[in-house]
Tab-separated table of C-alpha atoms in Angstrom:
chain	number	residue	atom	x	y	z
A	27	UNK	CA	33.594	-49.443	-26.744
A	28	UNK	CA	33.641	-45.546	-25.442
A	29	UNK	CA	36.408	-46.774	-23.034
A	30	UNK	CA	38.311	-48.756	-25.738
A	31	UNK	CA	38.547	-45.938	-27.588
A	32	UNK	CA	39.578	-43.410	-25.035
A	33	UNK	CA	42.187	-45.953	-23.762
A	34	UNK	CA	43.581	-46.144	-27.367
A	35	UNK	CA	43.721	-42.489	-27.927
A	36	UNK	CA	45.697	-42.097	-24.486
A	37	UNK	CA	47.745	-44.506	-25.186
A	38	UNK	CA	48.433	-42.952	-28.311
A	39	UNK	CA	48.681	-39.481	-27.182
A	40	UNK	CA	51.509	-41.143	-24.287
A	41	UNK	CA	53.258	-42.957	-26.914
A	42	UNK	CA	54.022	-39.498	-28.791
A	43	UNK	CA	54.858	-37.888	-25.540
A	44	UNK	CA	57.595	-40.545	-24.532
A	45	UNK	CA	58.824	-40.505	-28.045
A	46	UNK	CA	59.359	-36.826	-28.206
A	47	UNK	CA	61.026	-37.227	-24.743
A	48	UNK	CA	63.234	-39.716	-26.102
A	49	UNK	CA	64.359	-37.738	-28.711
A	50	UNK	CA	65.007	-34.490	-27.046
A	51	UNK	CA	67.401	-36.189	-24.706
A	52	UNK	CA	71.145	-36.344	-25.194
A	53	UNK	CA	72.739	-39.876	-24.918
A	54	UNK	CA	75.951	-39.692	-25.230
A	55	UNK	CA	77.136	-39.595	-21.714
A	56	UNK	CA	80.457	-42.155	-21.856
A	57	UNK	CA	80.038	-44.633	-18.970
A	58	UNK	CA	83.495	-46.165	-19.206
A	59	UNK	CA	85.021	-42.584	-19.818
A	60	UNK	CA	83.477	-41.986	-15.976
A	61	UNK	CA	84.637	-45.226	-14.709
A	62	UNK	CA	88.217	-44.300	-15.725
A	63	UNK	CA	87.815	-40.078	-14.110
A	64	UNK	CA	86.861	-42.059	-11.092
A	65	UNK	CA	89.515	-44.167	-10.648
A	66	UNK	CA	91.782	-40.892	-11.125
A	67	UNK	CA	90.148	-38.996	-8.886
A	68	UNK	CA	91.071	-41.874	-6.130
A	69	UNK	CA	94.276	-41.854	-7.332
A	70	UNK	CA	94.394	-38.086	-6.596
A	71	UNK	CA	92.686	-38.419	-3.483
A	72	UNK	CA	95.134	-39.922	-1.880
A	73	UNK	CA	97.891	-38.040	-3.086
A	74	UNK	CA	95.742	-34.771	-2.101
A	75	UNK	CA	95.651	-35.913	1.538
A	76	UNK	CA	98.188	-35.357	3.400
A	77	UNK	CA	97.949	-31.789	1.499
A	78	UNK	CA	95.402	-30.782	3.591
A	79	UNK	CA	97.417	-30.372	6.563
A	80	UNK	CA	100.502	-29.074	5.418
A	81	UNK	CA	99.901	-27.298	2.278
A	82	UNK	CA	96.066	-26.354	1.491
A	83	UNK	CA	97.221	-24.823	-1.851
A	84	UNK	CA	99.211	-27.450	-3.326
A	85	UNK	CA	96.285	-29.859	-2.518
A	86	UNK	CA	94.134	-27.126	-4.319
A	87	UNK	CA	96.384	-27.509	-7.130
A	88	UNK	CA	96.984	-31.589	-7.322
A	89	UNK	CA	92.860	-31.324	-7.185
A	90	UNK	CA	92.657	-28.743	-10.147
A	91	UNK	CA	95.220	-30.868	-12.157
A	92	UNK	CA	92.503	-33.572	-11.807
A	93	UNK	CA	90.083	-31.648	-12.787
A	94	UNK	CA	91.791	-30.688	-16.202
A	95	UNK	CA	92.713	-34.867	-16.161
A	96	UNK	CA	88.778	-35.227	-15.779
A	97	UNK	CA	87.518	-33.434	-18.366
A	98	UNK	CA	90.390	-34.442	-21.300
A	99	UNK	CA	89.083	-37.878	-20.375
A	100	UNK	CA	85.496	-37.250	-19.934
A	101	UNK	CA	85.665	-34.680	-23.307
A	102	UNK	CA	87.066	-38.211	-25.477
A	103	UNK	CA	85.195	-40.791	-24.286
A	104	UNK	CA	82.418	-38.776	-25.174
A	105	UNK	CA	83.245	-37.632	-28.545
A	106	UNK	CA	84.288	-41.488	-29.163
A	107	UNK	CA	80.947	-42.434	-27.876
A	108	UNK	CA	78.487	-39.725	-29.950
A	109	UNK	CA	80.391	-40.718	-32.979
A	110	UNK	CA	80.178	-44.358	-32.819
A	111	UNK	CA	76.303	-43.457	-32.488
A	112	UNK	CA	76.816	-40.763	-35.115
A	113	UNK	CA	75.276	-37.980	-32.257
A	114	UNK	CA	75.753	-34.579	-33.442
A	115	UNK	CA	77.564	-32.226	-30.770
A	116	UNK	CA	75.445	-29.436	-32.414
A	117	UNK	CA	71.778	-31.083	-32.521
A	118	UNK	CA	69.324	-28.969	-29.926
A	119	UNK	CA	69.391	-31.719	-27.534
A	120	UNK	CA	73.217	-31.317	-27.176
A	121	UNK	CA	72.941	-27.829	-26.659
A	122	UNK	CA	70.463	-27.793	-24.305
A	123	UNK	CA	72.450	-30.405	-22.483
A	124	UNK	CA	75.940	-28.459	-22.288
A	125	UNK	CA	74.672	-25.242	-21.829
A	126	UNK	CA	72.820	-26.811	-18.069
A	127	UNK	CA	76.031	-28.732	-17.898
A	128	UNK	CA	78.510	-25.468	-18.135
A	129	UNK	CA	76.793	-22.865	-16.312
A	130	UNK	CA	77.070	-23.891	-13.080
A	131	UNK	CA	80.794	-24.972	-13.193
A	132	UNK	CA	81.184	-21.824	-14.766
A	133	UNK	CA	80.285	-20.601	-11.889
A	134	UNK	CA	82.199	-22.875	-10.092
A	135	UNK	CA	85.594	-21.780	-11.476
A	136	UNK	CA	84.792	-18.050	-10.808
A	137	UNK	CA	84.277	-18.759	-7.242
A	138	UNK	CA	87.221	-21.285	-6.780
A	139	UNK	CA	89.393	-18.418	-7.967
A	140	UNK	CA	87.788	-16.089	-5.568
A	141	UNK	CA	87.680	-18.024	-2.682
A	142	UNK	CA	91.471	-18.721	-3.429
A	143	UNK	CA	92.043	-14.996	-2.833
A	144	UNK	CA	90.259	-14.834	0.199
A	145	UNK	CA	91.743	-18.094	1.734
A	146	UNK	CA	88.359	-19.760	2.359
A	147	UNK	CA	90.106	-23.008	1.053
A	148	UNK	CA	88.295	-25.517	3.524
A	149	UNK	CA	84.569	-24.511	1.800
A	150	UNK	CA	85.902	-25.653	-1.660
A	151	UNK	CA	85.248	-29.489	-1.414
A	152	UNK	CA	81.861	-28.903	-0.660
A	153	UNK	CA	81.088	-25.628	-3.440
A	154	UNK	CA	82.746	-28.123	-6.127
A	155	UNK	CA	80.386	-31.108	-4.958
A	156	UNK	CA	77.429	-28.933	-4.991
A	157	UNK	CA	77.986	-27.124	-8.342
A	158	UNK	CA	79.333	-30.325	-10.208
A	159	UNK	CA	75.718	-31.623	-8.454
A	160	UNK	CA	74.087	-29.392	-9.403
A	161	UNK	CA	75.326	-29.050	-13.343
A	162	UNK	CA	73.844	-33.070	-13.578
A	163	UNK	CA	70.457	-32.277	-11.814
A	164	UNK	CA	70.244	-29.439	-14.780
A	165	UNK	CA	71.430	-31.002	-17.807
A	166	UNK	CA	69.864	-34.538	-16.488
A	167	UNK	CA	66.806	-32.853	-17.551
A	168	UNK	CA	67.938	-33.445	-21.137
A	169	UNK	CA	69.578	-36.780	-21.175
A	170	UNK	CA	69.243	-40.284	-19.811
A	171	UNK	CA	67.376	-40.433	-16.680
A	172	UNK	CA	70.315	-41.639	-14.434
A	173	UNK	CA	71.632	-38.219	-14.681
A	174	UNK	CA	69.729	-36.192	-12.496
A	175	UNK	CA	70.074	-39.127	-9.717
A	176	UNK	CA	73.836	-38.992	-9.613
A	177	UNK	CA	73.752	-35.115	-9.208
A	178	UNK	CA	71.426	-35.528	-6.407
A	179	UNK	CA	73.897	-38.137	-4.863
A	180	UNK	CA	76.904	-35.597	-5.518
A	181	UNK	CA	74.836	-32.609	-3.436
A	182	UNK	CA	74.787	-34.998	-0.688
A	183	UNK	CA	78.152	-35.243	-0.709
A	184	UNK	CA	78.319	-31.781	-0.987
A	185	UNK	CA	76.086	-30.888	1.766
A	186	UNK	CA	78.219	-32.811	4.036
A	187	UNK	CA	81.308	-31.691	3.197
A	188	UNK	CA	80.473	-28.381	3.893
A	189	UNK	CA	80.048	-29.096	7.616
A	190	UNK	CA	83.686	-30.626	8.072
A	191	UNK	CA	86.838	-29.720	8.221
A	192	UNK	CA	89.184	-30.048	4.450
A	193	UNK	CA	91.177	-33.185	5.803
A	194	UNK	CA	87.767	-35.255	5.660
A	195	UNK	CA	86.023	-32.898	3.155
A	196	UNK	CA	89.336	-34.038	0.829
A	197	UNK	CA	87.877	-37.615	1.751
A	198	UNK	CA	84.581	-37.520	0.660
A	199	UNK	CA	85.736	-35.284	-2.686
A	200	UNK	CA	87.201	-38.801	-2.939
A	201	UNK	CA	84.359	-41.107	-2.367
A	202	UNK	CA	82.110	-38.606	-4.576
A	203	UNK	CA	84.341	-38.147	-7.580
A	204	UNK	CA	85.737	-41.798	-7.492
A	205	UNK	CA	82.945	-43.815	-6.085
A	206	UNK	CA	80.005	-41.805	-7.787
A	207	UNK	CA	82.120	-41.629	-11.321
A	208	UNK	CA	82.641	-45.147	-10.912
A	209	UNK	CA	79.209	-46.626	-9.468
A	210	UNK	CA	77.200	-44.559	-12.075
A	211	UNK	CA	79.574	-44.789	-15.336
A	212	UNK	CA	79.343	-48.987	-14.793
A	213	UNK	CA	75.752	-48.505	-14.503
A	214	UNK	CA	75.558	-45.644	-17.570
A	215	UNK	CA	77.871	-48.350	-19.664
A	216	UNK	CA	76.012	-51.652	-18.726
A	217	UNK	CA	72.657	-49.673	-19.658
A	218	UNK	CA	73.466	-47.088	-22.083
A	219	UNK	CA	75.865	-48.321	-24.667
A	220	UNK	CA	79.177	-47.944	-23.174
B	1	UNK	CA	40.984	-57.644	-28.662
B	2	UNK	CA	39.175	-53.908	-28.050
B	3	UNK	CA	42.515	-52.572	-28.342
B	4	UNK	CA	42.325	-54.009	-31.921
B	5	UNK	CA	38.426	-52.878	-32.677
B	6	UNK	CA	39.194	-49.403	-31.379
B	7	UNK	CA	41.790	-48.791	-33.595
B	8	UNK	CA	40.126	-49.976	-36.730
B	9	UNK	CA	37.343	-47.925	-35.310
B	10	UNK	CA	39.242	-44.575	-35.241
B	11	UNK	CA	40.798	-45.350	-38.748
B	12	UNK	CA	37.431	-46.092	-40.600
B	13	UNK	CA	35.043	-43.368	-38.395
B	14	UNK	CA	36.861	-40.195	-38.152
B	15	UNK	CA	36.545	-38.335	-41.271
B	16	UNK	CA	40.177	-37.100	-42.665
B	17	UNK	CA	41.468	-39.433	-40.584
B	18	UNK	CA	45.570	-39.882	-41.536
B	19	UNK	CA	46.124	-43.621	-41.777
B	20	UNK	CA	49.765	-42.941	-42.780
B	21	UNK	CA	50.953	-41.472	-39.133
B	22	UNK	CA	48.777	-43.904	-37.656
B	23	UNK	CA	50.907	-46.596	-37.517
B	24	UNK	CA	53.673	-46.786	-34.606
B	25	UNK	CA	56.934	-46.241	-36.472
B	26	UNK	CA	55.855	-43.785	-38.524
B	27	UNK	CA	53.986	-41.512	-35.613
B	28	UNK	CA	57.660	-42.184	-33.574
B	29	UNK	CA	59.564	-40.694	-37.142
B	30	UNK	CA	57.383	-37.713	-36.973
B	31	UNK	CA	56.626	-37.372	-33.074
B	32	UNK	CA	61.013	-37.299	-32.760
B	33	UNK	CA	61.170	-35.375	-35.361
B	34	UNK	CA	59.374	-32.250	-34.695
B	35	UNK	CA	61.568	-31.886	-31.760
B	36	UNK	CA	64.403	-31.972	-34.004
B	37	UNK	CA	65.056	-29.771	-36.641
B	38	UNK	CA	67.026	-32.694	-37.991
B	39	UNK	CA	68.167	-36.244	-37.094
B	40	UNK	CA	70.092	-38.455	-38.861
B	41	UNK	CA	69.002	-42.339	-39.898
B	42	UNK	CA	71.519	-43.527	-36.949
B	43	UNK	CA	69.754	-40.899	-34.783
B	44	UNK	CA	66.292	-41.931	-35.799
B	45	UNK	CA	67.420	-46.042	-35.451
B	46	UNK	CA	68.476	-45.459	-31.802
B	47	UNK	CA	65.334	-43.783	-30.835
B	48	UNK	CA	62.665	-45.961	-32.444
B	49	UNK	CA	65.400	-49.078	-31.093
B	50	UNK	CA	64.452	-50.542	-34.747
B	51	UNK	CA	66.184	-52.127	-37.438
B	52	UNK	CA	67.722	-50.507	-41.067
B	53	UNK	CA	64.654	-51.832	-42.968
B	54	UNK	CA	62.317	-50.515	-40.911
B	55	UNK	CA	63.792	-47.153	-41.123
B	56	UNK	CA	63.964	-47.280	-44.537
B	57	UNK	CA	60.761	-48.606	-45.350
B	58	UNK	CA	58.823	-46.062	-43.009
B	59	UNK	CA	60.879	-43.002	-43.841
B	60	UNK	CA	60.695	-44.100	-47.794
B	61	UNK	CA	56.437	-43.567	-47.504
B	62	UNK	CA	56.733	-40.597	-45.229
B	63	UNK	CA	58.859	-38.855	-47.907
B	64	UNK	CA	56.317	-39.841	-50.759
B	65	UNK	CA	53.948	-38.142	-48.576
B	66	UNK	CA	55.814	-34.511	-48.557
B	67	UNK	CA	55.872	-34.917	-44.869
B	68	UNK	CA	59.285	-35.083	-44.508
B	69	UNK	CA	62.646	-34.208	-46.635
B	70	UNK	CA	65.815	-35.848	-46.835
B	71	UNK	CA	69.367	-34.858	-47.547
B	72	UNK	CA	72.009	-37.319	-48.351
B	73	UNK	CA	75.987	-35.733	-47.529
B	74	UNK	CA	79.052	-37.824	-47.403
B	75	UNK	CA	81.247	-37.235	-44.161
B	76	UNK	CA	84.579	-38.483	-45.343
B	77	UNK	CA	83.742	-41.408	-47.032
B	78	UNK	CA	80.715	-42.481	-44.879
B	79	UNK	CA	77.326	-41.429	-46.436
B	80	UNK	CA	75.066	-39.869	-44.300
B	81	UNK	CA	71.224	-39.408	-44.563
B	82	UNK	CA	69.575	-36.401	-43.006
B	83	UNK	CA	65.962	-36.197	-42.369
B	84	UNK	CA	63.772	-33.006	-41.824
B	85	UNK	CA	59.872	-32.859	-41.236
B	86	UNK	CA	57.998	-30.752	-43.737
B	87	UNK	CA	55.447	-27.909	-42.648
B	88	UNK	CA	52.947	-30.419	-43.935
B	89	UNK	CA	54.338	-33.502	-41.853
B	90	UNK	CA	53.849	-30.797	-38.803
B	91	UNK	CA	50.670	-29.730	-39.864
B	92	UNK	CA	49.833	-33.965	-40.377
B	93	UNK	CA	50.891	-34.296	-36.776
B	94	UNK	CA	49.005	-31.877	-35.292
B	95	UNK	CA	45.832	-32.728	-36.720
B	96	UNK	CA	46.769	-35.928	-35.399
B	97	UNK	CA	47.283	-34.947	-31.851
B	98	UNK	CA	43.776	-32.653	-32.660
B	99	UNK	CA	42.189	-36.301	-33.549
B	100	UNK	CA	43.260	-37.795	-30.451
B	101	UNK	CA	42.117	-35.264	-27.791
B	102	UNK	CA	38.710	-34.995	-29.736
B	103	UNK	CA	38.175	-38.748	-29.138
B	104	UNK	CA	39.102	-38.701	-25.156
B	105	UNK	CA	36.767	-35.753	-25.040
B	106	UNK	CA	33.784	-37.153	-27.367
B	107	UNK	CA	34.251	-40.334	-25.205
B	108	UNK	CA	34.591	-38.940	-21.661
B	109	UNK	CA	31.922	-40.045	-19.606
Protein backbone atom coordinates (compact mmCIF):
# COMPACT_ATOMS: atom_id res chain seq x y z
CA UNK A 1 0.00 0.00 0.00
CA UNK A 2 3.13 2.50 0.91
CA UNK A 3 3.93 2.27 -2.87
CA UNK A 4 0.27 2.79 -3.98
CA UNK A 5 0.20 5.69 -2.25
CA UNK A 6 3.45 7.27 -3.23
CA UNK A 7 2.64 6.36 -6.89
CA UNK A 8 -0.71 8.27 -6.49
CA UNK A 9 0.74 11.29 -4.93
CA UNK A 10 3.40 11.47 -7.89
CA UNK A 11 1.15 11.05 -10.18
CA UNK A 12 -0.74 13.70 -8.74
CA UNK A 13 1.99 16.05 -8.08
CA UNK A 14 2.94 15.36 -12.30
CA UNK A 15 -0.53 15.90 -13.26
CA UNK A 16 -0.39 19.59 -11.69
CA UNK A 17 2.98 20.12 -13.17
CA UNK A 18 1.87 19.29 -16.87
CA UNK A 19 -1.25 21.24 -16.29
CA UNK A 20 0.47 24.36 -15.21
CA UNK A 21 2.79 23.77 -18.24
CA UNK A 22 -0.09 23.61 -20.40
CA UNK A 23 -1.41 26.64 -19.38
CA UNK A 24 1.57 28.86 -19.37
CA UNK A 25 2.13 28.09 -23.00
CA UNK A 26 0.91 30.24 -25.87
CA UNK A 27 -1.05 28.37 -28.65
CA UNK A 28 -1.84 30.41 -31.04
CA UNK A 29 0.88 29.91 -33.51
CA UNK A 30 -1.24 29.89 -37.13
CA UNK A 31 -0.10 26.77 -39.04
CA UNK A 32 -1.78 27.63 -42.32
CA UNK A 33 -0.68 31.39 -41.88
CA UNK A 34 3.11 29.62 -42.10
CA UNK A 35 2.20 27.39 -44.87
CA UNK A 36 1.16 30.44 -46.94
CA UNK A 37 4.81 32.82 -45.68
CA UNK A 38 6.44 29.74 -47.02
CA UNK A 39 5.16 29.47 -50.19
CA UNK A 40 6.07 33.37 -50.52
CA UNK A 41 9.24 33.09 -49.46
CA UNK A 42 9.80 30.47 -52.55
CA UNK A 43 8.20 32.70 -54.59
CA UNK A 44 10.78 35.34 -53.54
CA UNK A 45 13.51 33.04 -53.67
CA UNK A 46 13.55 32.71 -56.94
CA UNK A 47 13.02 36.08 -57.90
CA UNK A 48 15.99 37.00 -55.32
CA UNK A 49 18.40 34.80 -57.31
CA UNK A 50 19.73 35.98 -59.96
CA UNK A 51 20.11 39.20 -57.53
CA UNK A 52 22.87 37.80 -56.01
CA UNK A 53 25.14 38.18 -58.79
CA UNK A 54 24.28 41.28 -60.27
CA UNK A 55 22.76 43.39 -57.70
CA UNK A 56 23.36 42.24 -53.88
CA UNK A 57 21.19 45.21 -52.74
CA UNK A 58 18.19 44.86 -54.72
CA UNK A 59 18.15 41.14 -53.66
CA UNK A 60 18.53 42.63 -50.05
CA UNK A 61 15.57 44.58 -50.77
CA UNK A 62 13.13 41.92 -52.77
CA UNK A 63 14.19 39.77 -49.40
CA UNK A 64 13.16 42.64 -46.91
CA UNK A 65 9.87 43.18 -48.92
CA UNK A 66 9.25 39.51 -47.94
CA UNK A 67 9.94 39.95 -44.80
CA UNK A 68 7.30 42.83 -44.29
CA UNK A 69 4.94 40.19 -46.69
CA UNK A 70 5.83 37.59 -43.82
CA UNK A 71 4.89 39.15 -40.96
CA UNK A 72 1.38 41.02 -42.37
CA UNK A 73 0.57 37.39 -43.07
CA UNK A 74 1.97 35.70 -40.13
CA UNK A 75 0.52 38.92 -37.77
CA UNK A 76 -3.42 37.81 -39.32
CA UNK A 77 -3.44 34.41 -39.34
CA UNK A 78 -2.56 34.69 -35.92
CA UNK A 79 -4.90 37.20 -34.65
CA UNK A 80 -7.66 35.10 -36.72
CA UNK A 81 -6.45 32.07 -34.97
CA UNK A 82 -6.24 33.47 -31.00
CA UNK A 83 -9.63 34.85 -31.59
CA UNK A 84 -11.40 31.94 -32.91
CA UNK A 85 -9.89 30.34 -29.58
CA UNK A 86 -10.72 33.57 -27.78
CA UNK A 87 -6.59 33.80 -26.71
CA UNK A 88 -5.85 37.04 -25.24
CA UNK A 89 -2.75 38.88 -26.96
CA UNK A 90 -2.21 40.37 -23.44
CA UNK A 91 -2.46 37.13 -21.07
CA UNK A 92 1.28 36.43 -19.42
CA UNK A 93 1.78 33.56 -21.61
CA UNK A 94 1.54 35.87 -24.69
CA UNK A 95 3.88 38.15 -23.34
CA UNK A 96 6.32 35.97 -22.37
CA UNK A 97 6.05 34.47 -25.80
CA UNK A 98 6.56 37.81 -27.94
CA UNK A 99 8.89 39.36 -25.86
CA UNK A 100 11.52 35.83 -26.64
CA UNK A 101 10.02 36.11 -30.06
CA UNK A 102 11.07 40.03 -30.68
CA UNK A 103 14.29 40.39 -29.09
CA UNK A 104 16.36 38.63 -31.14
CA UNK A 105 14.96 39.94 -34.52
CA UNK A 106 15.26 43.07 -32.91
CA UNK A 107 18.46 42.48 -32.98
CA UNK A 108 18.36 41.20 -36.21
CA UNK A 109 17.14 44.41 -37.90
CA UNK A 110 19.83 46.53 -36.09
CA UNK A 111 22.49 44.45 -37.54
CA UNK A 112 20.96 44.03 -41.10
CA UNK A 113 21.08 47.81 -41.21
CA UNK A 114 24.60 47.82 -40.07
CA UNK A 115 25.98 45.29 -42.01
CA UNK A 116 24.25 47.15 -45.01
CA UNK A 117 26.61 50.06 -44.28
CA UNK A 118 29.54 48.11 -44.12
CA UNK A 119 28.79 45.95 -47.27
CA UNK A 120 29.08 42.59 -45.47
CA UNK A 121 25.94 41.58 -47.57
CA UNK A 122 26.99 37.82 -48.19
CA UNK A 123 26.83 37.10 -44.02
CA UNK A 124 23.11 38.21 -44.01
CA UNK A 125 21.41 34.87 -45.09
CA UNK A 126 23.00 33.16 -42.47
CA UNK A 127 22.60 36.17 -39.33
CA UNK A 128 18.73 36.17 -40.45
CA UNK A 129 18.57 32.19 -40.24
CA UNK A 130 20.28 32.19 -36.98
CA UNK A 131 18.37 35.04 -35.24
CA UNK A 132 14.87 34.05 -36.75
CA UNK A 133 16.33 30.44 -35.12
CA UNK A 134 17.05 31.54 -32.51
CA UNK A 135 13.74 33.87 -31.64
CA UNK A 136 11.70 30.11 -31.91
CA UNK A 137 14.24 28.19 -29.64
CA UNK A 138 13.34 31.25 -27.05
CA UNK A 139 9.78 31.81 -27.28
CA UNK A 140 9.30 27.81 -27.98
CA UNK A 141 9.91 27.75 -24.38
CA UNK A 142 6.42 29.20 -23.94
CA UNK A 143 4.30 27.62 -26.55
CA UNK A 144 3.63 24.32 -28.25
CA UNK A 145 6.49 22.06 -28.19
CA UNK A 146 7.13 22.00 -32.03
CA UNK A 147 8.49 25.39 -31.65
CA UNK A 148 11.74 25.09 -30.29
CA UNK A 149 12.40 22.09 -32.94
CA UNK A 150 11.82 24.26 -35.97
CA UNK A 151 14.24 26.98 -34.57
CA UNK A 152 16.78 24.39 -34.09
CA UNK A 153 16.18 23.26 -37.79
CA UNK A 154 16.41 27.08 -38.93
CA UNK A 155 20.11 27.44 -37.02
CA UNK A 156 21.12 24.64 -39.13
CA UNK A 157 20.32 26.34 -41.93
CA UNK A 158 21.89 29.14 -40.59
CA UNK A 159 25.07 27.59 -39.66
CA UNK A 160 25.51 26.54 -43.13
CA UNK A 161 24.81 29.40 -44.82
CA UNK A 162 27.30 31.17 -43.16
CA UNK A 163 30.07 29.09 -44.74
CA UNK A 164 28.93 29.81 -48.48
CA UNK A 165 28.92 32.19 -50.73
CA UNK A 166 25.18 34.58 -51.09
CA UNK A 167 24.24 32.86 -54.52
CA UNK A 168 23.68 29.45 -52.51
CA UNK A 169 23.21 31.13 -49.08
CA UNK A 170 20.04 32.94 -51.17
CA UNK A 171 19.19 29.12 -51.79
CA UNK A 172 18.98 27.73 -48.61
CA UNK A 173 17.18 31.24 -47.19
CA UNK A 174 14.82 29.50 -49.64
CA UNK A 175 14.62 25.98 -48.50
CA UNK A 176 14.57 27.39 -44.73
CA UNK A 177 11.90 30.03 -45.02
CA UNK A 178 9.76 28.04 -47.61
CA UNK A 179 10.39 24.47 -46.77
CA UNK A 180 10.63 24.94 -42.86
CA UNK A 181 7.40 27.49 -42.93
CA UNK A 182 5.77 25.00 -44.91
CA UNK A 183 6.84 21.46 -43.36
CA UNK A 184 6.18 22.81 -39.77
CA UNK A 185 2.91 25.11 -40.33
CA UNK A 186 1.17 21.64 -42.03
CA UNK A 187 2.37 19.90 -39.07
CA UNK A 188 1.40 23.02 -36.44
CA UNK A 189 -2.22 23.01 -38.43
CA UNK A 190 -2.84 19.17 -38.64
CA UNK A 191 -1.90 19.11 -34.75
CA UNK A 192 -2.68 22.36 -33.32
CA UNK A 193 -5.94 23.68 -34.59
CA UNK A 194 -5.15 25.28 -37.78
CA UNK B 1 -7.38 -1.37 -8.32
CA UNK B 2 -4.54 0.22 -5.67
CA UNK B 3 -4.72 3.19 -7.71
CA UNK B 4 -8.40 3.26 -6.54
CA UNK B 5 -7.66 2.20 -2.61
CA UNK B 6 -4.89 4.79 -2.45
CA UNK B 7 -6.90 7.47 -3.32
CA UNK B 8 -9.79 6.76 -1.06
CA UNK B 9 -6.99 6.25 1.36
CA UNK B 10 -5.52 9.80 1.11
CA UNK B 11 -9.13 11.32 1.10
CA UNK B 12 -10.39 9.54 4.35
CA UNK B 13 -6.66 9.48 6.36
CA UNK B 14 -5.13 12.79 6.03
CA UNK B 15 -6.65 15.11 8.39
CA UNK B 16 -7.85 18.56 6.56
CA UNK B 17 -7.63 16.79 3.69
CA UNK B 18 -9.45 19.08 0.63
CA UNK B 19 -11.75 16.66 -1.18
CA UNK B 20 -12.92 19.55 -3.40
CA UNK B 21 -9.37 20.04 -5.40
CA UNK B 22 -9.02 16.47 -5.25
CA UNK B 23 -10.75 15.59 -8.09
CA UNK B 24 -8.99 15.96 -11.68
CA UNK B 25 -10.87 18.85 -13.27
CA UNK B 26 -11.05 20.82 -10.53
CA UNK B 27 -7.08 20.46 -9.43
CA UNK B 28 -6.47 21.28 -13.56
CA UNK B 29 -8.99 24.72 -12.93
CA UNK B 30 -6.84 25.69 -10.08
CA UNK B 31 -3.30 24.15 -11.06
CA UNK B 32 -3.86 26.54 -14.71
CA UNK B 33 -5.01 28.99 -12.93
CA UNK B 34 -2.45 30.10 -10.56
CA UNK B 35 -0.27 30.56 -13.49
CA UNK B 36 -2.72 32.87 -14.81
CA UNK B 37 -3.85 35.82 -13.31
CA UNK B 38 -6.90 35.19 -15.45
CA UNK B 39 -8.27 32.84 -18.15
CA UNK B 40 -11.27 32.88 -19.79
CA UNK B 41 -13.98 29.72 -19.97
CA UNK B 42 -12.67 29.19 -23.77
CA UNK B 43 -9.14 29.42 -22.28
CA UNK B 44 -9.85 27.07 -19.44
CA UNK B 45 -11.97 24.49 -22.11
CA UNK B 46 -8.86 24.23 -24.35
CA UNK B 47 -6.56 23.39 -21.59
CA UNK B 48 -8.52 20.84 -19.57
CA UNK B 49 -9.60 19.54 -23.60
CA UNK B 50 -13.20 19.20 -21.79
CA UNK B 51 -16.60 19.92 -22.61
CA UNK B 52 -19.03 23.28 -21.61
CA UNK B 53 -20.70 21.24 -18.81
CA UNK B 54 -17.85 20.20 -17.32
CA UNK B 55 -16.53 23.63 -17.10
CA UNK B 56 -19.45 24.83 -15.78
CA UNK B 57 -20.20 22.33 -13.35
CA UNK B 58 -16.54 22.34 -11.83
CA UNK B 59 -16.00 26.08 -11.93
CA UNK B 60 -19.80 26.54 -10.46
CA UNK B 61 -18.45 24.47 -6.94
CA UNK B 62 -15.05 26.06 -7.03
CA UNK B 63 -16.75 29.50 -6.88
CA UNK B 64 -19.13 28.35 -3.95
CA UNK B 65 -15.97 27.54 -2.34
CA UNK B 66 -14.39 31.30 -2.43
CA UNK B 67 -11.57 29.73 -4.27
CA UNK B 68 -12.03 31.38 -7.25
CA UNK B 69 -13.97 34.66 -8.68
CA UNK B 70 -15.63 35.26 -11.79
CA UNK B 71 -16.38 38.24 -13.95
CA UNK B 72 -18.87 38.15 -16.69
CA UNK B 73 -18.12 41.27 -19.64
CA UNK B 74 -19.73 41.36 -22.99
CA UNK B 75 -17.17 41.88 -25.97
CA UNK B 76 -19.46 43.22 -28.62
CA UNK B 77 -22.24 41.15 -28.34
CA UNK B 78 -20.45 37.90 -27.27
CA UNK B 79 -20.51 37.35 -23.43
CA UNK B 80 -17.48 36.51 -21.95
CA UNK B 81 -16.70 34.80 -18.55
CA UNK B 82 -13.50 35.60 -16.73
CA UNK B 83 -12.16 33.51 -14.02
CA UNK B 84 -9.59 34.49 -11.25
CA UNK B 85 -8.27 32.22 -8.30
CA UNK B 86 -8.84 33.64 -4.86
CA UNK B 87 -5.94 33.97 -2.17
CA UNK B 88 -7.84 31.15 -0.57
CA UNK B 89 -8.04 28.87 -3.82
CA UNK B 90 -3.99 29.56 -3.71
CA UNK B 91 -3.68 28.96 -0.26
CA UNK B 92 -6.19 25.49 -1.01
CA UNK B 93 -3.60 24.56 -3.59
CA UNK B 94 -0.72 24.81 -1.78
CA UNK B 95 -1.73 22.90 1.08
CA UNK B 96 -2.53 20.55 -1.51
CA UNK B 97 0.82 20.33 -3.12
CA UNK B 98 2.06 20.38 0.97
CA UNK B 99 -0.31 17.07 1.22
CA UNK B 100 1.25 15.45 -1.60
CA UNK B 101 5.01 15.78 -0.87
CA UNK B 102 4.21 14.77 2.85
CA UNK B 103 2.81 11.44 1.55
CA UNK B 104 5.94 10.59 -0.95
CA UNK B 105 8.06 11.46 2.04
CA UNK B 106 5.98 9.56 4.93
CA UNK B 107 5.98 6.67 2.35
CA UNK B 108 9.58 6.66 1.05
CA UNK B 109 11.20 3.62 1.86
Amino acid sequence: MPDALRDHAVSNLRYIRETMERASAFTSIPGWGGVAIGVTALVTTAIAEPMTAWNPRRWLAVWLIEAAVAAAIGAASMWQKARRAETRFMSGAARRFFISYFAPLIAGAVLTAAMLRGGALDALPAMWLLLYGAAFVSSGAFSIRVIPMMGVCFMLFGAAAALLPLSVANLLLGAAFGGLHILFGLIIARNYGG
Amino acid sequence: MAAKTARRVVETQIPDFDRLIHEKTRLAIVSALAVNASLTFNELKAILKTTDGNVSVHTRKLEEANYLTVKKTFEGRVPRTEYSLTAGGRRALERYLDHMEALIKATRG
